[in-house]
Structure formats: C-alpha cells, structure tokens
Tab-separated table of C-alpha atoms in Angstrom:
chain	number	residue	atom	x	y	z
A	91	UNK	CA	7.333	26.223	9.389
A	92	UNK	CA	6.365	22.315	10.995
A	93	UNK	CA	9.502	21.223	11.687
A	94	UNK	CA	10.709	17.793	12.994
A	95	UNK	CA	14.091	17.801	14.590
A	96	UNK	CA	16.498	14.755	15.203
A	97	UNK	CA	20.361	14.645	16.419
A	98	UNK	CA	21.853	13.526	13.905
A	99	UNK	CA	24.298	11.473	15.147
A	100	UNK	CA	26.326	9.454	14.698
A	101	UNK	CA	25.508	7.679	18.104
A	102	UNK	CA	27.901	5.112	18.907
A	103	UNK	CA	26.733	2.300	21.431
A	104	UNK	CA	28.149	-0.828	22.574
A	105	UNK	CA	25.888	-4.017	21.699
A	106	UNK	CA	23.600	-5.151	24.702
A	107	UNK	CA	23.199	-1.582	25.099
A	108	UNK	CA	20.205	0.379	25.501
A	109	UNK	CA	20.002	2.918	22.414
A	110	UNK	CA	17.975	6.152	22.923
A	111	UNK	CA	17.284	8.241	20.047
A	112	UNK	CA	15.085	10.995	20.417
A	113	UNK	CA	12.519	13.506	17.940
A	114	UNK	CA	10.589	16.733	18.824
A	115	UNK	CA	8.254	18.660	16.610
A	116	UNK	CA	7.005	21.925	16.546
A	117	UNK	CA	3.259	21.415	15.897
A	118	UNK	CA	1.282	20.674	18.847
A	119	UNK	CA	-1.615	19.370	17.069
A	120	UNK	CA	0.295	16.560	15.280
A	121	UNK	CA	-1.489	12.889	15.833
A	122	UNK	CA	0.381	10.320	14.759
A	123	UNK	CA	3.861	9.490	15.151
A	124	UNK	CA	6.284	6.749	13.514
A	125	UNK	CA	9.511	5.095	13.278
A	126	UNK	CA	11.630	4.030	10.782
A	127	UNK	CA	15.088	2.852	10.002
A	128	UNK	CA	17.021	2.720	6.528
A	129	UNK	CA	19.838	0.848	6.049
A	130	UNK	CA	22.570	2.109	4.092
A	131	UNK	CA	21.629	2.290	0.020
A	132	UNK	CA	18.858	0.963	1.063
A	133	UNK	CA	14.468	2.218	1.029
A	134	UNK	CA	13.179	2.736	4.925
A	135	UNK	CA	11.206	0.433	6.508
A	136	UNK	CA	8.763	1.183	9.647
A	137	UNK	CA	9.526	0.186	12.732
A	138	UNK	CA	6.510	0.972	15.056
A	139	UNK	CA	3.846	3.885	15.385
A	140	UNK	CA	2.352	5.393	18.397
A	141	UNK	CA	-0.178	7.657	18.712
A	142	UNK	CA	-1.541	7.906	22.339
A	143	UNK	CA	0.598	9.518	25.213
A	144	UNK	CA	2.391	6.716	26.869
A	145	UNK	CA	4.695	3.792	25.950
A	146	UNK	CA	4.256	1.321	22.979
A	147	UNK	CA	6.436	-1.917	23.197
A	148	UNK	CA	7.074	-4.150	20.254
A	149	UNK	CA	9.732	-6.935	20.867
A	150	UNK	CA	13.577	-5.257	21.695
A	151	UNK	CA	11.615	-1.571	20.375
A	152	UNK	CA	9.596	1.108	22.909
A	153	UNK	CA	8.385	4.056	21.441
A	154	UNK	CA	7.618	6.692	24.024
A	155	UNK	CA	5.370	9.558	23.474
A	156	UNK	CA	4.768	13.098	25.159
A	157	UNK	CA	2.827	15.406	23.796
A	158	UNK	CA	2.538	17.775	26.135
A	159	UNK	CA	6.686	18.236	25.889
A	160	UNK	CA	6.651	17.457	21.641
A	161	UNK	CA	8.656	14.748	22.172
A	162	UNK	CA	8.625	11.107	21.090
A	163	UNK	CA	11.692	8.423	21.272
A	164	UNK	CA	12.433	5.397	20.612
A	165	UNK	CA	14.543	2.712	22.824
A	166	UNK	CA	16.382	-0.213	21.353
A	167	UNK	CA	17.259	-2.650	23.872
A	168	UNK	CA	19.978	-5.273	23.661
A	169	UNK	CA	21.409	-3.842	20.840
A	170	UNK	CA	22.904	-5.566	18.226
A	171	UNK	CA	25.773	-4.894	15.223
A	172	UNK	CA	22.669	-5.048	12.988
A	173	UNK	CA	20.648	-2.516	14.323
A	174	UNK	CA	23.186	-0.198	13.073
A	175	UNK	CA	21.124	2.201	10.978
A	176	UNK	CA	19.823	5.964	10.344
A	177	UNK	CA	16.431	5.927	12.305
A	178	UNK	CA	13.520	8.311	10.839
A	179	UNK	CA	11.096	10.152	12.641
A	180	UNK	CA	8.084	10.871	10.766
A	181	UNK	CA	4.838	13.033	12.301
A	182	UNK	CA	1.538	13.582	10.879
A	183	UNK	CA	0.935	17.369	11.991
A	184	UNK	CA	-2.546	18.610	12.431
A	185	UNK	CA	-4.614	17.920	9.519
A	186	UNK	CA	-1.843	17.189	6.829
A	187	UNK	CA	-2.419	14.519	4.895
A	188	UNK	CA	1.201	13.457	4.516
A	189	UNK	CA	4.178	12.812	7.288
A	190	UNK	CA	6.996	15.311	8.160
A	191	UNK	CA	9.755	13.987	8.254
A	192	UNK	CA	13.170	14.724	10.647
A	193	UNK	CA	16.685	13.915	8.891
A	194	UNK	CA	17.523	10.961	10.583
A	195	UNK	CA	19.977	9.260	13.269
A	196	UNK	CA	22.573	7.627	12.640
A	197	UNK	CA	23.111	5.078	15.096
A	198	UNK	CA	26.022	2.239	14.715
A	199	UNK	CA	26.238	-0.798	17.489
A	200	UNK	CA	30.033	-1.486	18.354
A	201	UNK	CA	30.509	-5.203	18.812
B	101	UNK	CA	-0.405	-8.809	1.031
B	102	UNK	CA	0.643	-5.634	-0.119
B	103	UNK	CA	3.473	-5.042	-2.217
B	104	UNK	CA	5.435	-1.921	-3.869
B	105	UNK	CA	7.531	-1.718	-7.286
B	106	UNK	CA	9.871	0.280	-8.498
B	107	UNK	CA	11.862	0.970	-11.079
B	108	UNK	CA	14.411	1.500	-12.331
B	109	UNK	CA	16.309	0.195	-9.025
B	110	UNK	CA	19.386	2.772	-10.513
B	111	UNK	CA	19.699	5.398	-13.547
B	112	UNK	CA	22.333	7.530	-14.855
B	113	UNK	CA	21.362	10.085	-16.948
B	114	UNK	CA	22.784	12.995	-18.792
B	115	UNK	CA	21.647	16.729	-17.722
B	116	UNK	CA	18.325	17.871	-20.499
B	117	UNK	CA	17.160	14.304	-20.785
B	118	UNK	CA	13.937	13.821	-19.593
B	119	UNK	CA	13.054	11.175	-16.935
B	120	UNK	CA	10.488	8.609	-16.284
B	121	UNK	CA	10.357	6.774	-12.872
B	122	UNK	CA	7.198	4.570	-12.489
B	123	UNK	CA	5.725	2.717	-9.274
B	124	UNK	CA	3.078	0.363	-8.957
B	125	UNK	CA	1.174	-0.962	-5.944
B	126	UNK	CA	-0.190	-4.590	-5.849
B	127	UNK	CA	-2.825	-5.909	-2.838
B	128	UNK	CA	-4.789	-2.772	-2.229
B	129	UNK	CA	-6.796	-0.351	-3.512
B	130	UNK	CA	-7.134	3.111	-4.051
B	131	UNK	CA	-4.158	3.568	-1.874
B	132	UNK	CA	-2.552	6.999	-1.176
B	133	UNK	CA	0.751	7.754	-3.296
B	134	UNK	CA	3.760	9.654	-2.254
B	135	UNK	CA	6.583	10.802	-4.103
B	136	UNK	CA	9.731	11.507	-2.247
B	137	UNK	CA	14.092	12.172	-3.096
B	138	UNK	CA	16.265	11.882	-0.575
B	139	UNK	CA	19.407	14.026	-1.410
B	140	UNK	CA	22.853	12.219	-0.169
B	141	UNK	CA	23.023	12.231	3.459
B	142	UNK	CA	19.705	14.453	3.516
B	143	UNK	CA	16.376	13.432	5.124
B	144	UNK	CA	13.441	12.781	3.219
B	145	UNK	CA	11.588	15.637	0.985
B	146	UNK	CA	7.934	14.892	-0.254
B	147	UNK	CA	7.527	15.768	-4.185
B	148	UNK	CA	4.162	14.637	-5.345
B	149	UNK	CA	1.276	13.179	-3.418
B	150	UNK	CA	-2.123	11.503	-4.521
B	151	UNK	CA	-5.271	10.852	-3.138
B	152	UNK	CA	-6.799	9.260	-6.329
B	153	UNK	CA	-6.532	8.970	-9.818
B	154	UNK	CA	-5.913	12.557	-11.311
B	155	UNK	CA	-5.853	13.831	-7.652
B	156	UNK	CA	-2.246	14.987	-7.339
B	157	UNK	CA	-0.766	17.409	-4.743
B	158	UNK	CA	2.711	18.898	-5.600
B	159	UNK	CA	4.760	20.051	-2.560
B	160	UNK	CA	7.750	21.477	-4.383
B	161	UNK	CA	7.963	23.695	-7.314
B	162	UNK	CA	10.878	22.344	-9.571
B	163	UNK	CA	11.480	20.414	-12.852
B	164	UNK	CA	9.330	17.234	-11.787
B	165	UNK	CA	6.219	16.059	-12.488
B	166	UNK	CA	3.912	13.417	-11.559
B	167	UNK	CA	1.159	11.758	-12.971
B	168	UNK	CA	-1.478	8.765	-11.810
B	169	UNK	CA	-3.275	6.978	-14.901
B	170	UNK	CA	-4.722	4.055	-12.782
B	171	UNK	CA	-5.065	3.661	-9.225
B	172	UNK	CA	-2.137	1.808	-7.998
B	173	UNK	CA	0.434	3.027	-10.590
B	174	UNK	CA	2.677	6.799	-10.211
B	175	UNK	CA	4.952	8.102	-12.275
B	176	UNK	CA	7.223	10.915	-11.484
B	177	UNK	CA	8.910	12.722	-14.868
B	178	UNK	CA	10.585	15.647	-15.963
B	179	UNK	CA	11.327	17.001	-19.574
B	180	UNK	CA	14.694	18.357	-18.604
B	181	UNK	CA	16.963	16.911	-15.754
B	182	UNK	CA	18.800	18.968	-13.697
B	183	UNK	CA	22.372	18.106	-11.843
B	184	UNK	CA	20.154	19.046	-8.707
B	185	UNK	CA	17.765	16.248	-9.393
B	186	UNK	CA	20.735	13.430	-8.476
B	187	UNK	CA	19.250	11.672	-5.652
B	188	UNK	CA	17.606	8.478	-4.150
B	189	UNK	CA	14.049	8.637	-5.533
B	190	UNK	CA	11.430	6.278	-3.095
B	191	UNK	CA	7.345	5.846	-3.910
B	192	UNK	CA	5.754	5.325	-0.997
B	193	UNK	CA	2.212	4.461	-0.276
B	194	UNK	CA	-0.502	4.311	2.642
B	195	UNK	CA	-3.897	2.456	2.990
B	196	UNK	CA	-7.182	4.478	2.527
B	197	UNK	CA	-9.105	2.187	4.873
B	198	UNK	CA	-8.270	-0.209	8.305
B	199	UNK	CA	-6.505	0.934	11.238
B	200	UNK	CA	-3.751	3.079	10.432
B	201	UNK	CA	-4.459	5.133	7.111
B	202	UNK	CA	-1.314	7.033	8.291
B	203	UNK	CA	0.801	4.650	7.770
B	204	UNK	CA	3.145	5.014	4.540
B	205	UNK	CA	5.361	1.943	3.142
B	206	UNK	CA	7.863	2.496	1.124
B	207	UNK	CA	9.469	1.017	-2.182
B	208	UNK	CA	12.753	0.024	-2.658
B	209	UNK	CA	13.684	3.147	-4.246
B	210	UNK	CA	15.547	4.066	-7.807
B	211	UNK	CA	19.084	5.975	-7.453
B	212	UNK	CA	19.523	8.569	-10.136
B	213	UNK	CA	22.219	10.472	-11.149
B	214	UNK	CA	22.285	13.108	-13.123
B	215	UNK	CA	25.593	13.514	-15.047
C-alpha cells in the first residue's frame, strides 16, 4: 500500500525558532510533493509545492526534497505563535491522479 | 480568481436520514473534483473524485455517493447515514490546465454529525 508517513507530533518550539517537520513516502515514482497547514476547525490551505530534488524557498517557508531517500520537509523559520498548526503532507505517487495524503503534524509555537 | 463553496458550513443529523452536501467552483473550468472526510484527529481520506461531468472515481466503498451534474458543481449524498459518517467533510478541487494541474484547493469544509 502507498503510504505517506508524518510524526505526528505535537512538536513544541519556541518562537524565532526554526521548525522542522518532516514526510517520507513509500513510492519511489511519486512526482509532486506539497504542503499544507489547517488550522484548528478549520479547511487546509497550501503552503508551497516542490517537485524537483533540491530546495524551494518561499518567504519564512523551505521545502526540501530528496528523492533518492523518500523524503521531503519543510522548515519554518522565525517562528511565530501563529504558525501553530497541523501541517499536511500530500504526494502525487506515480501516475495517480489524486494526492496521498500523511496524517498531519501538529506543531504549536511557545511564545 | 478562483473560488470554492460549500455548504452546509455544519449539519447535525439523525442516523437513516439521508444527506446532501453540495460544492461549487467559480473562476475555472472543467476543474478536477475531490471529495474528502477527515475523521476527528484523523488525516485526510479521499471519497469521490472527478475528472468531468459524469466522470466519477470512488475510492471507498461505503454509504456515500457522489454525483457531478455540471462542471463546477459536486455533490456527495447518502440515503442512509451512518454514526461512522460523523466527520469534517472538505471539496477540494485542482486546475485541468497551467502550471501545476496537481495542485488541489480546498473548501472551507461542512462538519457533520451524525447523531
């Protein structure tokens, strides 16, 4: 079974921090990778995608991709109280139409 | 711009009444429809998608059904709810054309529970 695996937290960090959160999946064919975060209660919204080996910056977010190890992540820098969210990671694997999604992080920023 | 309705926004319904959850798209077309439910605390499970009008893919076997009379509109129903069908129900769609036809965008979601 394609799987897409997340720790699901809760990760605690203090704000100005760095946040890491990380994602592996299981198919090595999968192109595309994404981001997103849902607040509490509420629909999620994406973040960034990446889909070439490499880093992808977009303001305080880096999304890092490695295929050859299944892994992607995504870096929050200068963290603040309302960053404080679960964070999705969702994979297009091999031909599939749709996105796999992992169960989330739950991240919370400490002021 | 695009932009993606839902509703209801919440629902509380008794178990054996049937359901009707409808989503529309505005600013595109022929877009790619998803339907997912996210359980409480659970991740996200894909129901129903669609490439097209009529063109419906169901990735669950259950209670639910979906149905697409015109492009940018989905509807997810069921004849008979279930206590397992209590959960955060989100449409979601993604372009069929430009850069990133992977890309899916999400709704704000209707909460149902199932009494």
């Amino acid at each position: 079974q394609k799987e897409v695996e997340q720790n699901s937290g809760p990760l605690s960090v203090p704000e100005g921090a760095i946040a890491s959160l990380n994602c592996t999946y299981s198919d090595r064919g999968s192109q595309s990778f994404f981001w997103y975060r849902q607040y509490s209660g509420k629909s999620p919204e994406l973040i960034m995608f990446i889909y070439s080996n490499g880093d992808k910056e977009d303001g305080r977010f880096t999304a890092q991709l490695n295929k050859a190890s299944q892994y992607v992540s995504l870096l929050i820098r200068d963290s603040q109280p309302s960053d404080s969210a679960t964070y999705l990671c969702a994979v297009r694997m091999g031909s599939a139409r749709q996105l796999t999604f992992g169960s989330g992080t739950q991240l919370t920023v400490l002021p | 711009s695009q932009t993606i309705h839902q509703w209801p926004a919440t629902l509380v319904q008794p178990v054996g009444s049937p359901l009707s959850l409808e989503c529309t798209v505005e600013g595109t077309s022929n877009p790619n429809l998803y339907w997912y439910r996210q359980a409480a605390g659970r991740g996200l499970q894909l129901l129903f998608y669609s490439i097209g009008i009529d063109q419906i893919s169901s990735e669950v076997p259950q209670n639910l059904s979906a149905s697409r009379p015109q492009d940018r509109q989905f509807i997810l129903s069921s004849k008979k709810l279930l206590l397992s069908d209590s959960g955060f129900y989100l449409c979601a769609w993604s372009p069929t054309s430009g850069g990133s036809t992977d890309t899916q965008y999400f709704g704000p979601g209707t909460r149902l529970t199932v009494l």
